[in-house]
mmCIF file of N, CA and C in Angstrom:
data_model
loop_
_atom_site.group_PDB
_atom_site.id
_atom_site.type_symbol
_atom_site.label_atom_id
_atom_site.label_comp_id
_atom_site.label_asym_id
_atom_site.label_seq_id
_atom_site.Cartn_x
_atom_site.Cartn_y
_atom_site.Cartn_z
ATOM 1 N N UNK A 8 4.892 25.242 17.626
ATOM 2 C CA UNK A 8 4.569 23.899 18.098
ATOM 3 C C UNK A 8 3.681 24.000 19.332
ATOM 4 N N UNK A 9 2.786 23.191 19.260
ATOM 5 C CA UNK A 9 1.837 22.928 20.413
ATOM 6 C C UNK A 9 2.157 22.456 21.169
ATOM 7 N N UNK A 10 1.987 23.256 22.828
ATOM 8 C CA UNK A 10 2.677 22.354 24.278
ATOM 9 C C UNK A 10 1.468 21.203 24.225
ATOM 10 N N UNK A 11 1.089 20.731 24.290
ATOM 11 C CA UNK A 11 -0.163 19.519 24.612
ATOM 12 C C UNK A 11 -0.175 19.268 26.105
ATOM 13 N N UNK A 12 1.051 19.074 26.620
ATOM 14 C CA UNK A 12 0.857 18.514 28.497
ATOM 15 C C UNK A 12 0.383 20.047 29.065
ATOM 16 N N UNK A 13 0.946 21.213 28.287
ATOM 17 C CA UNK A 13 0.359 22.652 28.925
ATOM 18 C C UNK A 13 -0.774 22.471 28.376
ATOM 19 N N UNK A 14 -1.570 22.225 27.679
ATOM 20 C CA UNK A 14 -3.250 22.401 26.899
ATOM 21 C C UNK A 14 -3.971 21.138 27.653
ATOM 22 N N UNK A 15 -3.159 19.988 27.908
ATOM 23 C CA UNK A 15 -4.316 19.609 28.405
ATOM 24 C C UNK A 15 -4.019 19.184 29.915
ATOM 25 N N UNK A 16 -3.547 20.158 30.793
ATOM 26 C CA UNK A 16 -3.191 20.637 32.215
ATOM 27 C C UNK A 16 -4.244 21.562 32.228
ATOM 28 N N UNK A 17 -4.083 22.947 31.374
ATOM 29 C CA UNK A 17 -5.298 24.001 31.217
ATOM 30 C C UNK A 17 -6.663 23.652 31.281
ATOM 31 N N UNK A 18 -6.836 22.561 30.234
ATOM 32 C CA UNK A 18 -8.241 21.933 29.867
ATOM 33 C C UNK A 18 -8.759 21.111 31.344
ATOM 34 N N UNK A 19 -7.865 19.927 31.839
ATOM 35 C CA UNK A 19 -8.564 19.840 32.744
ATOM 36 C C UNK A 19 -8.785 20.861 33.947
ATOM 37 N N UNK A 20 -7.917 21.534 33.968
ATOM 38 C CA UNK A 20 -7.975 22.336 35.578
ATOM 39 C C UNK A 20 -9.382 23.604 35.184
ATOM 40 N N UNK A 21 -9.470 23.806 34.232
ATOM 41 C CA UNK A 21 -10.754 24.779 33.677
ATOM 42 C C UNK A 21 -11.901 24.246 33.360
ATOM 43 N N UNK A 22 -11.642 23.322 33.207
ATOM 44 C CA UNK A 22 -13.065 22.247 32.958
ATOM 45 C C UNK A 22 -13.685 21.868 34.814
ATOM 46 N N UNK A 23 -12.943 22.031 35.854
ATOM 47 C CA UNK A 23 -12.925 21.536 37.126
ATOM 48 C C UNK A 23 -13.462 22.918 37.955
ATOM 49 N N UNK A 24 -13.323 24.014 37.247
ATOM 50 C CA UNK A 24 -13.349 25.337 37.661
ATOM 51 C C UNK A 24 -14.991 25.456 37.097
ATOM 52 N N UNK A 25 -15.049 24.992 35.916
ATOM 53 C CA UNK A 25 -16.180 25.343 35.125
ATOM 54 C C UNK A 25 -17.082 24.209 36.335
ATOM 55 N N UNK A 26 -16.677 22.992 36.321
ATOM 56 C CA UNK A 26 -17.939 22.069 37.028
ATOM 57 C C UNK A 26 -18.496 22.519 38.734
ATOM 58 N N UNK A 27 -16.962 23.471 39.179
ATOM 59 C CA UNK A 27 -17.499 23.729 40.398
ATOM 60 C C UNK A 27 -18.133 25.289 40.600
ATOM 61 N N UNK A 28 -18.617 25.843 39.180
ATOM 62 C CA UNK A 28 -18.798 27.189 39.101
ATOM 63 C C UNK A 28 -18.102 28.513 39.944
ATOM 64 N N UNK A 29 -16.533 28.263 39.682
ATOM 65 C CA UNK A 29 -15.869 29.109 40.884
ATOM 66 C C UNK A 29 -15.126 29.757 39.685
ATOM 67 N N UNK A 30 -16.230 30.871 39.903
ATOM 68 C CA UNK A 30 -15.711 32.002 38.684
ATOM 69 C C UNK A 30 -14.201 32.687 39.140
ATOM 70 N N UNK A 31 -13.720 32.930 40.213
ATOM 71 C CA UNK A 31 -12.414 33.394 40.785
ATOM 72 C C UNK A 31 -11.605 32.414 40.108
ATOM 73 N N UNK A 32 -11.543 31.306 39.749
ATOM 74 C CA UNK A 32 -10.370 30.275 39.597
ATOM 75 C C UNK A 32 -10.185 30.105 37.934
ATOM 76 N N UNK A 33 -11.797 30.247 37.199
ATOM 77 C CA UNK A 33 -11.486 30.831 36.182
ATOM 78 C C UNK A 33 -11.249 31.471 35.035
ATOM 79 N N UNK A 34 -11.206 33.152 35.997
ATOM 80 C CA UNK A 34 -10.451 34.068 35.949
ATOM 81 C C UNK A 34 -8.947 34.058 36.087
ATOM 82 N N UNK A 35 -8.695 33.852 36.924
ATOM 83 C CA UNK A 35 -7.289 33.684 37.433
ATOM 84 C C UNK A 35 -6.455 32.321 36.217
ATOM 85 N N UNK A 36 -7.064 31.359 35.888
ATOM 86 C CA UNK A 36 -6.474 30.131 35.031
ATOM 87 C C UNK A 36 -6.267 30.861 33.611
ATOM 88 N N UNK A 37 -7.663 32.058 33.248
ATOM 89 C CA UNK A 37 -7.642 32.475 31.802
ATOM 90 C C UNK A 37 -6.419 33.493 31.929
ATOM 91 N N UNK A 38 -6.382 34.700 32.753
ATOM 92 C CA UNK A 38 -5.228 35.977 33.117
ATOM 93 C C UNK A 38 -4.036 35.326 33.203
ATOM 94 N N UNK A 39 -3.478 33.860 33.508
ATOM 95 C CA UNK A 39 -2.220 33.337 34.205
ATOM 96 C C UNK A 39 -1.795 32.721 32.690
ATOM 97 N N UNK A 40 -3.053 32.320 32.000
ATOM 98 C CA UNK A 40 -2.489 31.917 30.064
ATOM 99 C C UNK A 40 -2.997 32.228 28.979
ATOM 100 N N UNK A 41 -3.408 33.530 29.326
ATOM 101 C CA UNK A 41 -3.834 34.261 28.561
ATOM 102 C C UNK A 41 -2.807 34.372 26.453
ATOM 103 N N UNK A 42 -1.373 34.479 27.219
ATOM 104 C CA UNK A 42 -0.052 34.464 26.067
ATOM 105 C C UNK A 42 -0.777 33.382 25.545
ATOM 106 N N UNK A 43 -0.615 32.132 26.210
ATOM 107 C CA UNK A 43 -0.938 30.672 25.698
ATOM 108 C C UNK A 43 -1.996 30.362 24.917
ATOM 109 N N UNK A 44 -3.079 30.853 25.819
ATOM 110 C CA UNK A 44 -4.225 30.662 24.929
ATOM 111 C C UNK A 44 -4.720 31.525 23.206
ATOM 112 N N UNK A 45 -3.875 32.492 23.434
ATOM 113 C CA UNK A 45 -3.737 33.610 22.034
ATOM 114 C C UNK A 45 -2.726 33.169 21.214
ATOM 115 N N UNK A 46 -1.842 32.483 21.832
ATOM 116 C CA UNK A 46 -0.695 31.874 20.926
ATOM 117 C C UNK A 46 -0.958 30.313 20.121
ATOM 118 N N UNK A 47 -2.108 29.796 21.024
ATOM 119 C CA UNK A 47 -2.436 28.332 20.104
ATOM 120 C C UNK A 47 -3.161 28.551 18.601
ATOM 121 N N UNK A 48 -2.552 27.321 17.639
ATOM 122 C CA UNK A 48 -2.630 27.037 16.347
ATOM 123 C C UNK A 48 -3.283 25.788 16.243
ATOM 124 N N UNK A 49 -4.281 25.332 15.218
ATOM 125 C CA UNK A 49 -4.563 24.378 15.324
ATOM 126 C C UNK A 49 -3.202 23.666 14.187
ATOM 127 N N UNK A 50 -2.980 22.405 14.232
ATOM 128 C CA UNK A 50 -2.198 22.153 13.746
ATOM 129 C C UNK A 50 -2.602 20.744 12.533
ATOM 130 N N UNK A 51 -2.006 21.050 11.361
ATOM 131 C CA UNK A 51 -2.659 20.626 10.100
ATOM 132 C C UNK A 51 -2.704 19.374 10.224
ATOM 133 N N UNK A 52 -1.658 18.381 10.222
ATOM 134 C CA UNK A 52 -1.265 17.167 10.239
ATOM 135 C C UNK A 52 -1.314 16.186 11.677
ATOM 136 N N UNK A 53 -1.773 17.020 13.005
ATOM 137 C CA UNK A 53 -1.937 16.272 14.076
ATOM 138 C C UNK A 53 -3.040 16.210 14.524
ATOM 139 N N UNK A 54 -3.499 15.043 14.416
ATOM 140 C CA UNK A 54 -5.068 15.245 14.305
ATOM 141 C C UNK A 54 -5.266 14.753 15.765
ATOM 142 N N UNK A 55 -4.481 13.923 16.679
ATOM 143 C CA UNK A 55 -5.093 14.006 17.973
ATOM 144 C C UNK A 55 -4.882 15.447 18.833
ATOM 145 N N UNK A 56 -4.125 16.158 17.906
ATOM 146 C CA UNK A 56 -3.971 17.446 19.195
ATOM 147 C C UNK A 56 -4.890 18.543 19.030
ATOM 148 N N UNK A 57 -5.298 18.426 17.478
ATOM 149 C CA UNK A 57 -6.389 19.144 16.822
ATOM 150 C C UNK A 57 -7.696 18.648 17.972
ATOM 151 N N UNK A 58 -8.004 17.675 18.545
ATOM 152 C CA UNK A 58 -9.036 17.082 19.066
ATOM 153 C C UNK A 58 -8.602 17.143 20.562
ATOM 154 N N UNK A 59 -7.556 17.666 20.930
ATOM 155 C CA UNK A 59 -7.714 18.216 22.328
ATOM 156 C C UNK A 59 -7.850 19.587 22.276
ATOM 157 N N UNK A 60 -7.190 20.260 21.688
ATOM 158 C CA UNK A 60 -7.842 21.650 20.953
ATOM 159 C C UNK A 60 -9.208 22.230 21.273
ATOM 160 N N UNK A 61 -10.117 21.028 20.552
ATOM 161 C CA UNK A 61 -11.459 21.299 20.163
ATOM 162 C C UNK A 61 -12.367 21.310 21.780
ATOM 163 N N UNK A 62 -11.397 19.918 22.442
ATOM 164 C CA UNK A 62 -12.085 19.750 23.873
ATOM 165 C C UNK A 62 -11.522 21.321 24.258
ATOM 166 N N UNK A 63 -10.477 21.789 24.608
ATOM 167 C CA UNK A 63 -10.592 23.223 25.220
ATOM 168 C C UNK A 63 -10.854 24.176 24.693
ATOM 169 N N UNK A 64 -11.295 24.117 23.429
ATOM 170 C CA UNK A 64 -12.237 25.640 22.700
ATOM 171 C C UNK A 64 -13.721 25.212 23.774
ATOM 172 N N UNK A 65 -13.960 24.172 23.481
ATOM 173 C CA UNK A 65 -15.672 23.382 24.380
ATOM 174 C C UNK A 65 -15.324 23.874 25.564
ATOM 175 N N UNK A 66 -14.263 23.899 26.518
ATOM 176 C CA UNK A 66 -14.365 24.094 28.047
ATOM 177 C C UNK A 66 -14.162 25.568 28.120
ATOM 178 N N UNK A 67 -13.617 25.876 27.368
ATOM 179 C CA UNK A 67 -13.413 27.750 27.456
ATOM 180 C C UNK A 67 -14.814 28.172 27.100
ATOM 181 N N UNK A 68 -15.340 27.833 26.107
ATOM 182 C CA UNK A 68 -16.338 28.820 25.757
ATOM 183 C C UNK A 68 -17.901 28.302 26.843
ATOM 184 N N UNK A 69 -17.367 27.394 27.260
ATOM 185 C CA UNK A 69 -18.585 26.979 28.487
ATOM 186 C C UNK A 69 -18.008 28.132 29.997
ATOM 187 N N UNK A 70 -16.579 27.999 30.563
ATOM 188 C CA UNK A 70 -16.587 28.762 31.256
ATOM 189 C C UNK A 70 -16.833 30.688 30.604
ATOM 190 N N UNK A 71 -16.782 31.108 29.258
ATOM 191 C CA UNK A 71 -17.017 31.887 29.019
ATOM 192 C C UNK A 71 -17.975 32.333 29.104
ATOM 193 N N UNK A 72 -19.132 31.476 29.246
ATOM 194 C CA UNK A 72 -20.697 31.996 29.318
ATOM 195 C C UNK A 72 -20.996 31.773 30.817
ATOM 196 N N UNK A 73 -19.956 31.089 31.635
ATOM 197 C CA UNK A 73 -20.936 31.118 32.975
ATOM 198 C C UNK A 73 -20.325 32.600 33.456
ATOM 199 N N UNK A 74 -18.979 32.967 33.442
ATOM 200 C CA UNK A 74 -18.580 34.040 33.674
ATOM 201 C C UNK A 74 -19.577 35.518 33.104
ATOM 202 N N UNK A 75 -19.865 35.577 31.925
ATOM 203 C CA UNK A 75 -20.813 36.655 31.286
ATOM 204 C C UNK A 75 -22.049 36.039 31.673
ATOM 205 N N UNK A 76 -22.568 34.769 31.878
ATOM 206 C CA UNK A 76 -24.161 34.895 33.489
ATOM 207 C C UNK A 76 -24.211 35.292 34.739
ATOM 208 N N UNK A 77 -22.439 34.908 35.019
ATOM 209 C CA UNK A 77 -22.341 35.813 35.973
ATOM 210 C C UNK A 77 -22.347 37.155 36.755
ATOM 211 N N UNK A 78 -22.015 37.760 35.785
ATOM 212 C CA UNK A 78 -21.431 39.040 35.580
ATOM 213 C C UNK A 78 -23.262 39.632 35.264
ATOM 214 N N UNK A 79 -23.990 38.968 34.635
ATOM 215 C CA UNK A 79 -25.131 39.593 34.120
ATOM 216 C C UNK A 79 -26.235 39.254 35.639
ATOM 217 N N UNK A 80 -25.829 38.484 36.098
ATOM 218 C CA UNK A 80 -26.611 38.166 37.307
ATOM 219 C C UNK A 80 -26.440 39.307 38.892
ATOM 220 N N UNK A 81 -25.047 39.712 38.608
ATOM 221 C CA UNK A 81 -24.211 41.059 39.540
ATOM 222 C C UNK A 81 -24.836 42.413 39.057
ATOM 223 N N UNK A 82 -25.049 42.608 37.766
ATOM 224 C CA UNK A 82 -25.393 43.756 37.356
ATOM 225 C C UNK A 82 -27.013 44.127 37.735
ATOM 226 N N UNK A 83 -27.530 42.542 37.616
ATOM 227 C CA UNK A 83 -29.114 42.708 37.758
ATOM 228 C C UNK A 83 -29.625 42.979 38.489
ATOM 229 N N UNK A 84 -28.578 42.272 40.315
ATOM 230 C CA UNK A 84 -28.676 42.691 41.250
ATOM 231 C C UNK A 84 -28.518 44.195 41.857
ATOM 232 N N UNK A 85 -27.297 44.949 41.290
ATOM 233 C CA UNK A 85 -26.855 46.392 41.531
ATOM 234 C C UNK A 85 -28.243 47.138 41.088
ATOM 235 N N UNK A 86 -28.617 46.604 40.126
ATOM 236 C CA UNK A 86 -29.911 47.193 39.521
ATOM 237 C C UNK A 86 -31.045 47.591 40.552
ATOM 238 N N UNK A 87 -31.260 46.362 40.952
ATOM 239 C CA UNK A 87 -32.287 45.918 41.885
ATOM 240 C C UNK A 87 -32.031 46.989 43.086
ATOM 241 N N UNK A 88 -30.794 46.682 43.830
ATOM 242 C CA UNK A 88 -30.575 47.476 44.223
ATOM 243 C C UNK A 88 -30.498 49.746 44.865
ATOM 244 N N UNK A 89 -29.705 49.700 43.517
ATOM 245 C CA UNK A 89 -29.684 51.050 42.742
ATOM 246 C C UNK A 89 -31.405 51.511 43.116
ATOM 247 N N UNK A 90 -32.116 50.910 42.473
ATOM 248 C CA UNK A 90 -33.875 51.124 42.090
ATOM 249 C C UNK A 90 -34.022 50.862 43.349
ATOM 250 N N UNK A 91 -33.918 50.093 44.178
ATOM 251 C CA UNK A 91 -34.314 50.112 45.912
ATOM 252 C C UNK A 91 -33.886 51.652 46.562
ATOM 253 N N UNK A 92 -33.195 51.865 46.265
ATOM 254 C CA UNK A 92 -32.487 52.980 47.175
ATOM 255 C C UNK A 92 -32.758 53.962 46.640
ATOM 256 N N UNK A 93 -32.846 54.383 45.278
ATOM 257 C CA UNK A 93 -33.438 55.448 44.899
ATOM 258 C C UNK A 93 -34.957 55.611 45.423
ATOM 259 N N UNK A 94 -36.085 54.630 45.443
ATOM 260 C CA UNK A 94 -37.424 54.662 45.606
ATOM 261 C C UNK A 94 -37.646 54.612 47.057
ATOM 262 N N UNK A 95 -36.835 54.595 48.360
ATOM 263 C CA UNK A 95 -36.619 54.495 49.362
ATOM 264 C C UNK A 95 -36.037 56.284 49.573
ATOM 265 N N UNK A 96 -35.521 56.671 49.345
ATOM 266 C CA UNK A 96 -34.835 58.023 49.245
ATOM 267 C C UNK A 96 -36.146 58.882 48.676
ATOM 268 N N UNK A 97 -36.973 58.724 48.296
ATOM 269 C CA UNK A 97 -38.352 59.737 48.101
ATOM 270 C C UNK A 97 -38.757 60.003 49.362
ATOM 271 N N UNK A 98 -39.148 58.966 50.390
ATOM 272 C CA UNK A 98 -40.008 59.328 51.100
ATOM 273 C C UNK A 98 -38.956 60.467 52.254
ATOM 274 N N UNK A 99 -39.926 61.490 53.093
ATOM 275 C CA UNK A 99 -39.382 62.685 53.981
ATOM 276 C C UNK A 99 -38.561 62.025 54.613
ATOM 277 N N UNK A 100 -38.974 61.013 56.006
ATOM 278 C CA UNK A 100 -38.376 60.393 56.673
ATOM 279 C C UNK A 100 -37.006 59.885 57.244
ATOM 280 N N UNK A 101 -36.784 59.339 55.646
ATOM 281 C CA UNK A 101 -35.338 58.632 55.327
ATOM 282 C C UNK A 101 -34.259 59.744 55.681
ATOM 283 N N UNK A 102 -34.703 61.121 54.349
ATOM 284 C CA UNK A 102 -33.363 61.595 54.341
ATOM 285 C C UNK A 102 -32.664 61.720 56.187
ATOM 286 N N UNK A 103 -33.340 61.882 56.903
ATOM 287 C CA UNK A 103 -32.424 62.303 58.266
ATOM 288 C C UNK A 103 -32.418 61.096 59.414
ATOM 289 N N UNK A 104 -32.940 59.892 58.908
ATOM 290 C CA UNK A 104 -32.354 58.787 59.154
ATOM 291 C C UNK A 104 -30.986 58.254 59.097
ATOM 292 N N UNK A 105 -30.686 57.158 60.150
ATOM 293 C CA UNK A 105 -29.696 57.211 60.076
ATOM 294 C C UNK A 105 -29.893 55.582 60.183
#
């Protein structure tokens, strides 16, 4: 059986996470119902819960992509990075800089 006041407690508080792009909150909302969210069924005969359902498959898979832009935006930077410091480390100078 579907909790509904737990699904749509989740839905809004992740949808609020998603609008204020505060990837820490959710992280922490997906890790804290993770059981929950692997344990939901859509359910045959209830068609309004089927349709809150659908609203938090929509808010998950929106915070799912800002999290993996995120994550792709960190890496791009280390990149940037990484390639700074290596091409900085050629010249004589550096190495006995401090």
């Amino acid at each position: 059986m579907l909790d509904l006041s737990r699904l749509t407690k989740l839905t809004e508080d992740l949808e609020q996470a998603v609008l204020s792009e505060d990837i820490d909150e959710i992280q922490r909302l997906c890790s804290e119902n993770s059981d929950f969210i692997f344990s939901i069924q859509p359910e045959k005969k209830n068609t309004s819960a089927n349709q809150q359902l659908k609203s938090f498959i929509d808010i998950h898979q929106s915070a799912t992509l800002l999290v993996k832009q995120t994550h792709q935006t960190v890496q791009n930077q280390l990149y940037q990075s990484i390639k700074t410091r290596k091409s900085v480390s050629k010249y004589k100078g550096v190495k006995h800089a401090e």
